[in-house]
CSV table of C-alpha atoms in Angstrom, one decimal:
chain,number,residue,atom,x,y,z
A,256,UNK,CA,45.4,18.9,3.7
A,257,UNK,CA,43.5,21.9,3.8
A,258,UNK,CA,40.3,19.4,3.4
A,259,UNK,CA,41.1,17.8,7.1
A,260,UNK,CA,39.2,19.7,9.9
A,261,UNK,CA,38.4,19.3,13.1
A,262,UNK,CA,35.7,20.1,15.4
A,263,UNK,CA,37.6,20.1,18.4
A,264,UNK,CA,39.7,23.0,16.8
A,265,UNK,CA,37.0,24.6,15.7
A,266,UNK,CA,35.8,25.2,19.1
A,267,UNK,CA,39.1,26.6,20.3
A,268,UNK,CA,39.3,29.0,16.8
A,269,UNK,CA,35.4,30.3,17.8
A,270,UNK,CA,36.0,30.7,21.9
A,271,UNK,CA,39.3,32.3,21.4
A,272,UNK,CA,38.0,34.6,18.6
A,273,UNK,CA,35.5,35.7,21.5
A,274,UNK,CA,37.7,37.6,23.5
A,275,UNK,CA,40.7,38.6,21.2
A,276,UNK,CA,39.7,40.9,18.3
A,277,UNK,CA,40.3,40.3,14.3
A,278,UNK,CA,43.5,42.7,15.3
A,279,UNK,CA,44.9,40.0,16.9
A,280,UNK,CA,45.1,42.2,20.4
A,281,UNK,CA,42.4,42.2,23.2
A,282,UNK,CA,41.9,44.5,26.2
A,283,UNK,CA,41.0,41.9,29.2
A,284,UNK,CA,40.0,42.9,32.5
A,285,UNK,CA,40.9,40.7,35.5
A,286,UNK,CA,38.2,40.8,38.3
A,287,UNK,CA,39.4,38.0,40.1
A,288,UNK,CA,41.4,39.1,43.1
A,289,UNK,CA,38.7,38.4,45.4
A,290,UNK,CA,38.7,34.8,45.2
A,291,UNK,CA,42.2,35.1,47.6
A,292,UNK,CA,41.8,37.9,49.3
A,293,UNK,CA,37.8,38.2,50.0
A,294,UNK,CA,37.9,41.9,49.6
A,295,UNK,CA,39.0,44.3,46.7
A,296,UNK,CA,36.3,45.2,43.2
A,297,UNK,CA,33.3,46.7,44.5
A,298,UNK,CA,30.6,44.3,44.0
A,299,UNK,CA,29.1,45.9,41.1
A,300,UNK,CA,31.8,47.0,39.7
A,301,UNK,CA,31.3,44.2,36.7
A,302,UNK,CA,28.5,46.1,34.9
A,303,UNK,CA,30.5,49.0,35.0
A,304,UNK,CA,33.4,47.3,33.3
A,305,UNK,CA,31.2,45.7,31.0
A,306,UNK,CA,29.6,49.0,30.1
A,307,UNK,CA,33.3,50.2,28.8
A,308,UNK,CA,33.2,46.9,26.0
A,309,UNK,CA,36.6,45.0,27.1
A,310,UNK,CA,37.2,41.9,24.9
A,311,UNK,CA,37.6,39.8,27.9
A,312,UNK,CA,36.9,39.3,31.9
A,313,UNK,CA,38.8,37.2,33.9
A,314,UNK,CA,36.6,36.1,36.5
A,315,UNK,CA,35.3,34.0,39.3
A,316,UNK,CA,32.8,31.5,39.3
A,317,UNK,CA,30.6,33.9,41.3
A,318,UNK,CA,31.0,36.5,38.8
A,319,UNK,CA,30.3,34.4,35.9
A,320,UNK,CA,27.0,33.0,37.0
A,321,UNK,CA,26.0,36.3,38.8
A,322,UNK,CA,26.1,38.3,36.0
A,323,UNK,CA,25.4,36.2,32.6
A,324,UNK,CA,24.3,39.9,30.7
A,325,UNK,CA,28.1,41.1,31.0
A,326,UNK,CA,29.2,38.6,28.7
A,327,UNK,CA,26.9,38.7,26.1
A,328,UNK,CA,29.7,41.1,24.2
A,329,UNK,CA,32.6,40.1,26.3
A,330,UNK,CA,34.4,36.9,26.3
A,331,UNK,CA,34.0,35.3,29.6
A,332,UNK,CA,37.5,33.4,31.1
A,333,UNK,CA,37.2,31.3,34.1
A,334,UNK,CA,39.3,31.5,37.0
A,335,UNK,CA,40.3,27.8,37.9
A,336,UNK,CA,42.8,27.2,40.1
A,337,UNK,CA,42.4,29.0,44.0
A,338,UNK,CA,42.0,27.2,47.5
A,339,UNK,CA,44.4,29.4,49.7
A,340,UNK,CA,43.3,33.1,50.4
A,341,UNK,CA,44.9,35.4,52.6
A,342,UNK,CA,43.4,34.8,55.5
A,343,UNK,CA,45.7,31.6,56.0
A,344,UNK,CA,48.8,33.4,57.9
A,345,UNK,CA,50.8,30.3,57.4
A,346,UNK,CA,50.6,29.7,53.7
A,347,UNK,CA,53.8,30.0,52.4
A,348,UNK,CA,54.7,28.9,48.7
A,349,UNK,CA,52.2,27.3,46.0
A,350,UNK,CA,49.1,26.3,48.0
A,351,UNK,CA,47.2,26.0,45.1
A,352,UNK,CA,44.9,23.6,43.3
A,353,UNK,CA,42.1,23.3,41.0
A,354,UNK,CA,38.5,23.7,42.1
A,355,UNK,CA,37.2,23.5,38.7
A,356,UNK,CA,37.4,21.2,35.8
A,357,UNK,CA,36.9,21.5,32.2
A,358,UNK,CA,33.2,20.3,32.1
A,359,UNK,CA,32.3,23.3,34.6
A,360,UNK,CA,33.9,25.9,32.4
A,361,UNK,CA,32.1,24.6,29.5
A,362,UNK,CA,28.4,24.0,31.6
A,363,UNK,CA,28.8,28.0,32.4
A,364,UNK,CA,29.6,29.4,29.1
A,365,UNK,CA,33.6,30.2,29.4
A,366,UNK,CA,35.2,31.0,26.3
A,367,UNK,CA,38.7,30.4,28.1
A,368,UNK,CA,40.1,29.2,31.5
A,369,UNK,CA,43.0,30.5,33.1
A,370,UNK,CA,45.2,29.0,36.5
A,371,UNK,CA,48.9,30.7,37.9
A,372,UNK,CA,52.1,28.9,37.1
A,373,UNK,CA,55.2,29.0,38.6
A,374,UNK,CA,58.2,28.2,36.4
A,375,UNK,CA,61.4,28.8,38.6
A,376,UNK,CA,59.4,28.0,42.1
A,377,UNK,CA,60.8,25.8,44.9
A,378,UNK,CA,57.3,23.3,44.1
A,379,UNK,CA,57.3,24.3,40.6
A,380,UNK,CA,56.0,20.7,39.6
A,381,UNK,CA,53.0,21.2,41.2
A,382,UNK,CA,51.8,24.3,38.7
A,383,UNK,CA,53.2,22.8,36.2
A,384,UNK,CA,51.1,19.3,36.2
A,385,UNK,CA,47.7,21.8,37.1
A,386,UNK,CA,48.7,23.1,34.0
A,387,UNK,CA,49.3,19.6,32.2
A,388,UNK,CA,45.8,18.4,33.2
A,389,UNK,CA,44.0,21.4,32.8
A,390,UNK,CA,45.5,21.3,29.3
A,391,UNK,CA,44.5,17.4,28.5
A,392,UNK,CA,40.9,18.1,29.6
A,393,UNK,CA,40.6,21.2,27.5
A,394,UNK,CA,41.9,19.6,24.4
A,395,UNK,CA,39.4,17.4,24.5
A,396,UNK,CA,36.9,19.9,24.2
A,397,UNK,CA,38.1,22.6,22.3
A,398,UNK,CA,38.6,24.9,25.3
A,399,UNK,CA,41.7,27.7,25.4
A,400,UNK,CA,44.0,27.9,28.2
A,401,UNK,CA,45.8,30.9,29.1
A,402,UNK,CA,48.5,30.3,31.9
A,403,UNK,CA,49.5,33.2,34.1
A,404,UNK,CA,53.0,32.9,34.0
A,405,UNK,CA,55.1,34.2,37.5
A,406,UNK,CA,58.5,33.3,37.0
A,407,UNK,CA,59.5,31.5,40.7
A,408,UNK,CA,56.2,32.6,42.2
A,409,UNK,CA,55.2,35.9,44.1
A,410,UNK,CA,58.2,35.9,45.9
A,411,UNK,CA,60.6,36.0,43.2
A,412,UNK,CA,62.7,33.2,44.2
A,413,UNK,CA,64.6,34.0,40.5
A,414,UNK,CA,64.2,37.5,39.6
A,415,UNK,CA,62.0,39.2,36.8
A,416,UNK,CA,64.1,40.1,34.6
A,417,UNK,CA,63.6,39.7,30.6
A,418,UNK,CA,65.1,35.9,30.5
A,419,UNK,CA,63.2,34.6,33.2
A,420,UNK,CA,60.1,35.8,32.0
A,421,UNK,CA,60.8,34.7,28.6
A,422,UNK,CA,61.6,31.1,29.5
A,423,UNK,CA,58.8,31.1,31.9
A,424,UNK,CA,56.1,32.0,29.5
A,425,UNK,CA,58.1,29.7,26.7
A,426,UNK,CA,57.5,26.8,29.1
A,427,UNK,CA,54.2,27.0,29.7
A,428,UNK,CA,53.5,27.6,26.3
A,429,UNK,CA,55.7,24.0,25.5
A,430,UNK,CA,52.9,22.4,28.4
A,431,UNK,CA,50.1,23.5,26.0
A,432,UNK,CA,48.9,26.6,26.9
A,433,UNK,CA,47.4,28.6,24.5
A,434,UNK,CA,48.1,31.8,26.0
A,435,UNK,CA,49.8,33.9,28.2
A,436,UNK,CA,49.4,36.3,30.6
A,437,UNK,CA,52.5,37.6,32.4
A,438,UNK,CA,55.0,40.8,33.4
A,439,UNK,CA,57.0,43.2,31.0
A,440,UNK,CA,60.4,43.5,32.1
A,441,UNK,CA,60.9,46.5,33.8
A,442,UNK,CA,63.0,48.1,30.0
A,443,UNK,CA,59.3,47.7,28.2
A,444,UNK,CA,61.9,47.5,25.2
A,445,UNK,CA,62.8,44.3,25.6
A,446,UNK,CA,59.5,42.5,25.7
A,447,UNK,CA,59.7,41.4,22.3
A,448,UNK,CA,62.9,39.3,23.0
A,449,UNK,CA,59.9,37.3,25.1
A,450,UNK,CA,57.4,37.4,22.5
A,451,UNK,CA,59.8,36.2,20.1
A,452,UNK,CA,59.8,32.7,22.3
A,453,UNK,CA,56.2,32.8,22.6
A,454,UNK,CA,54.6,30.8,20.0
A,455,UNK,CA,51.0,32.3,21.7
A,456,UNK,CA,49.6,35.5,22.2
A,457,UNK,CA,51.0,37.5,25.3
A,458,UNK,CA,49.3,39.8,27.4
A,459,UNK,CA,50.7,42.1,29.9
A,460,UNK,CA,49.5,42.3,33.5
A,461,UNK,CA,48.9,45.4,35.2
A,462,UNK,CA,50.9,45.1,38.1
A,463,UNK,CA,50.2,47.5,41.4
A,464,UNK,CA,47.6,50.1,41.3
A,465,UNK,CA,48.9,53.4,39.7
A,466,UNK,CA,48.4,56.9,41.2
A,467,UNK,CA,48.4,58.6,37.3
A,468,UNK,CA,45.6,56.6,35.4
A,469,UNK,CA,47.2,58.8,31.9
A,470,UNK,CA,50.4,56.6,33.2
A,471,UNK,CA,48.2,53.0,33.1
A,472,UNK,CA,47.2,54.0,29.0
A,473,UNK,CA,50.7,54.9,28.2
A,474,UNK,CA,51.8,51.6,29.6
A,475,UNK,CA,49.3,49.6,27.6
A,476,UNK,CA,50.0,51.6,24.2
A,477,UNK,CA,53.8,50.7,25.3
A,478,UNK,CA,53.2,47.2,25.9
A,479,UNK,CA,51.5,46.7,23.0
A,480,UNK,CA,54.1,48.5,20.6
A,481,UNK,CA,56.8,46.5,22.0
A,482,UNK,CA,55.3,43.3,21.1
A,483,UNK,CA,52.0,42.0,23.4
A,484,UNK,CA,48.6,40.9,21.9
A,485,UNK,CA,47.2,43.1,24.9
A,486,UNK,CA,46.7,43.3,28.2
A,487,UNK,CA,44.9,41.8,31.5
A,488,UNK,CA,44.4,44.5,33.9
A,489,UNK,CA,42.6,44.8,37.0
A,490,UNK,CA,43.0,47.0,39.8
A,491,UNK,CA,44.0,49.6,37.2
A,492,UNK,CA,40.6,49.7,35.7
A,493,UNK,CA,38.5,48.3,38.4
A,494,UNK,CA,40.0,50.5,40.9
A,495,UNK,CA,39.4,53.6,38.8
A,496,UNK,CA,37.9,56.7,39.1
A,497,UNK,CA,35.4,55.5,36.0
A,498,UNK,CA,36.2,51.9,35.3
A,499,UNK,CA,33.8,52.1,32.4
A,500,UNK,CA,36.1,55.3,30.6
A,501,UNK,CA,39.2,53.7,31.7
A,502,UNK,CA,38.6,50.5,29.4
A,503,UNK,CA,37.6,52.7,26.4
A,504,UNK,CA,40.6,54.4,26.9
A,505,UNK,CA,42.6,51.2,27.5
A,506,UNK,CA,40.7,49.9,23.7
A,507,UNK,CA,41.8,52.6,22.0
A,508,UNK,CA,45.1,52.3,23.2
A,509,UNK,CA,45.2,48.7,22.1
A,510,UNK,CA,43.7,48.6,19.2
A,511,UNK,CA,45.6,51.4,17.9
A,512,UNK,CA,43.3,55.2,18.2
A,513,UNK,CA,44.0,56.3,21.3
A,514,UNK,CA,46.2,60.0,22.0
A,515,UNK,CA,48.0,58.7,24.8
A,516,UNK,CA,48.9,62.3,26.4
């Protein structure tokens, strides 16, 4: 069979190979925070980022169309999914939907979209079919989807421990998605029994900011040794001291050079 080939996949083989190295790891950045909260990454903090060569920005459609030269060596992946921000005092649970559609992440360039699901949450369904149709549309045009993966939501209706997170990622990954991006368990050890469900490449979130930026390497180096295809940090690199040395120091630690004293 090895004549049969398919555009469609070779579309999905080519974006994906944009923001995830020949190593099979990549060291993503996640600049996205803003679309909730309306505050957060300075406003240029994006070249700065860019300037440190991560294999991947997870942005909004602000970002994306503001700042075209920041991708020409980065892979570019889409924020979809938003429409409740913190300034709603009331929201409680998944207010989400998707303000984007496939076509729009193609017309702008992405080489991936990403949108939160919430395996384990009260109104899981509703994460769960975004994911669905985000997935059918991006078949169709040979477009990856990574799911971020919070097992019961924010507000931990089932706890994060190592099953949960496992079966969480597992289930999106049945949905369709193509990646994941999602916690470690708090014993770093034990990521691999998630990997080991994962038939798609897992990357670690960053989690709250740290006070020891030596601690956010480590983490990454640890991460990655236990299992992950990389990371998706953001207020870890964006909110450091040099975002642009942090994510050097966050690609050597990925991809395998990096002293992590």
């Amino acid at each position: 069979m090895e004549s049969v080939a398919s555009a469609v996949g070779a579309g999905k083989t080519r974006r994906t190979r944009r923001f995830v190295r020949g190593d099979g790891r990549a060291v993503l950045v996640a600049i996205d925070m803003q679309l909730a909260t309306g505050s957060g990454p300075a406003l240029n903090v994006v070249e700065a980022v860019a300037a440190g060569q991560p294999d991947g920005m997870l942005v909004t459609w602000q970002i994306a169309r503001r700042y075209p030269e920041a991708f020409a060596e980065c892979g570019l992946i889409l924020r979809m999914d938003g429409a409740e921000t913190h300034l709603d005092r009331n929201a409680d649970g998944d207010g989400l939907s998707l303000m984007y559609r496939s076509e729009h992440a193609a017309m702008i360039g992405a080489d991936a979209v990403i949108l939160m699901v919430y395996p384990g949450m009260r109104e899981e369904k509703s994460s769960l079919r975004r994911l669905a149709a985000l997935v059918g549309e991006c078949e169709r045009i040979g477009m990856p989807v990574v799911a971020e993966s919070i097992p019961g939501g924010w507000g931990q209706a089932v706890p994060w421990d190592t099953e949960n997170i496992a079966r969480s990622a597992r289930i999106c990954v049945e949905i369709g998605a193509d990646a994941i991006k999602t916690m470690a368990p708090t014993q770093v050890d034990e990521l691999g029994d998630v990997v080991e469900g994962c038939e798609a490449p897992l990357f670690v979130l960053g989690g709250p900011k740290r006070d020891n930026e030596h601690e956010v390497v480590r983490y990454a180096a640890g991460v990655v040794a236990a299992g992950a295809s990389g990371i998706c940090f953001g207020r870890n690199v964006w909110g450091a001291s040099d975002p642009t040395t942090m994510v050097r120091r966050l690609g050597r630690a990925v991809h395998g050079t990096e002293e992590h004293a």
